[in-house]
Amino acid sequence: MKQRLEKLQTWMRENEIEVSFLTSSENVFYLTGYYTDPHERLLALAVFQEAEPFLVCPAMEVHDAKRSGWEYEIIGYSDIDHPWEMINHAISGRTQSVAKVAIEKEHMNVERYEQLQQLFTKAMFVSAEEKLRRLRMIKDAKELKILEEACALADYAVEFGASEIKEGKTELDVLNALEYALKQKGVTEMSFATMVLTGANAASPHGTPGNTKIQKGDLVLFDLGVIIDRYCSDITRTVAYGEINDKQKEIYDTVLKAQLAAIEASKPGVTAASVDLAARKIIADAGYGEYFPHRLGHGLGISVHEYPSMTETNGLIIEEGMVYTIEPGIYVPEVAGVRIEDDVYITADGAKILTKFPKELQILK
Ligand code: MN
Ligand code: MN
């Protein structure tokens, strides 16, 4: 955490930013080691070029924040306190004239922004988000280890879910069974609402599971992830229930070929765009270009969607230590949807695949 704070402070000095006032749970966690969802209450981390940082959180959480290892000041406010007065006091003890303040512009709400404007009447407000996204984009060994654990549990969930597919079961039956199995393994939170989609339902990339019964001859798509120690995994597998037709097979094979090509293309020094295009070209050449309507993938870590964004126009250079998803899909409305998604970690030699459930088409009896 100290090194992360120092990197932010270096950036602040380079850009003449006297105060960073960060408010998202994810960035506060990244810099302090303390995670909380404060709901509507204020959570904030104030960082200065030289003076010690301080954390602001609801009073009832001060003990947890201390236990997380945060060693600097914590301002705990009760529901009847005025946290902005306490913040004003803490800031004026650390720095006098403030010309530039970095905030999370995409996260901060107007009410809090107005409070800050009253504290820093002459300051200009700049965004800290781009800097924090870039810091979070490169994972260290500890983060990788947690992500590997989260990916192993996602593998387990797909395996368990696939084993639950039986005559008469619905999407929700299978979903509930796999999430229950995860809970028994100590998983308390999913990265996002789990998807189990069958047949034509899977033709929507962001479909909602329901009471549709899984039928022989259907493709069944699982998209899920678990949160372990605040880090998210994200896997998609599409399996066949009974024999599927040639069209479904062709779609599956095309997606798999595209997915493997993007893994192969993933290595330090290339652009994110070239990785996306490695997959997109295969899908387009097979005649399904218009049925692949989303980017190849996204970075993941504390957030399930973070940098890098794997789009066909992103010139960002892939670096060692990045973790991102590779998830091409083909969605033919009313016919079928197939997506195959892995999480990969970039090493000097290329992509190390963190999600390991098999990708050869699984035909369940
Ligand atoms: Mn996914
Ligand atoms: Mn994803």
PDB file of C-alpha atoms and ligand atoms in Angstrom, residues 192 195 206 222-225 233-236 298 304-305 325 327 339 341 343, ligand 1:
ATOM      1  CA  PHE A 192     -21.822  -9.787 -11.095  1.00  0.00           C
ATOM      2  CA  MET A 195     -25.776 -15.885 -16.124  1.00  0.00           C
ATOM      3  CA  HIS A 206     -26.376  -9.642 -21.379  1.00  0.00           C
ATOM      4  CA  PHE A 222     -22.481 -19.844 -18.223  1.00  0.00           C
ATOM      5  CA  ASP A 223     -21.004 -16.431 -17.458  1.00  0.00           C
ATOM      6  CA  LEU A 224     -19.956 -15.905 -13.859  1.00  0.00           C
ATOM      7  CA  GLY A 225     -17.211 -14.825 -11.518  1.00  0.00           C
ATOM      8  CA  SER A 233     -12.814 -13.433 -11.703  1.00  0.00           C
ATOM      9  CA  ASP A 234     -14.912 -13.690 -14.857  1.00  0.00           C
ATOM     10  CA  ILE A 235     -15.379 -16.812 -16.966  1.00  0.00           C
ATOM     11  CA  THR A 236     -17.745 -17.805 -19.760  1.00  0.00           C
ATOM     12  CA  HIS A 298     -11.626  -5.891 -20.393  1.00  0.00           C
ATOM     13  CA  VAL A 304     -14.788  -6.649 -12.810  1.00  0.00           C
ATOM     14  CA  HIS A 305     -14.359  -4.123 -15.631  1.00  0.00           C
ATOM     15  CA  THR A 325     -10.431 -11.156 -20.325  1.00  0.00           C
ATOM     16  CA  GLU A 327     -14.210 -13.227 -24.594  1.00  0.00           C
ATOM     17  CA  ARG A 339     -19.170 -16.920 -25.879  1.00  0.00           C
ATOM     18  CA  GLU A 341     -14.125 -16.193 -21.923  1.00  0.00           C
ATOM     19  CA  ASP A 343      -8.919 -14.377 -17.805  1.00  0.00           C
TER      20      ASP A 343
HETATM   21 MN    MN B   1     -18.077 -12.636 -18.231  1.00  0.00          MN
END
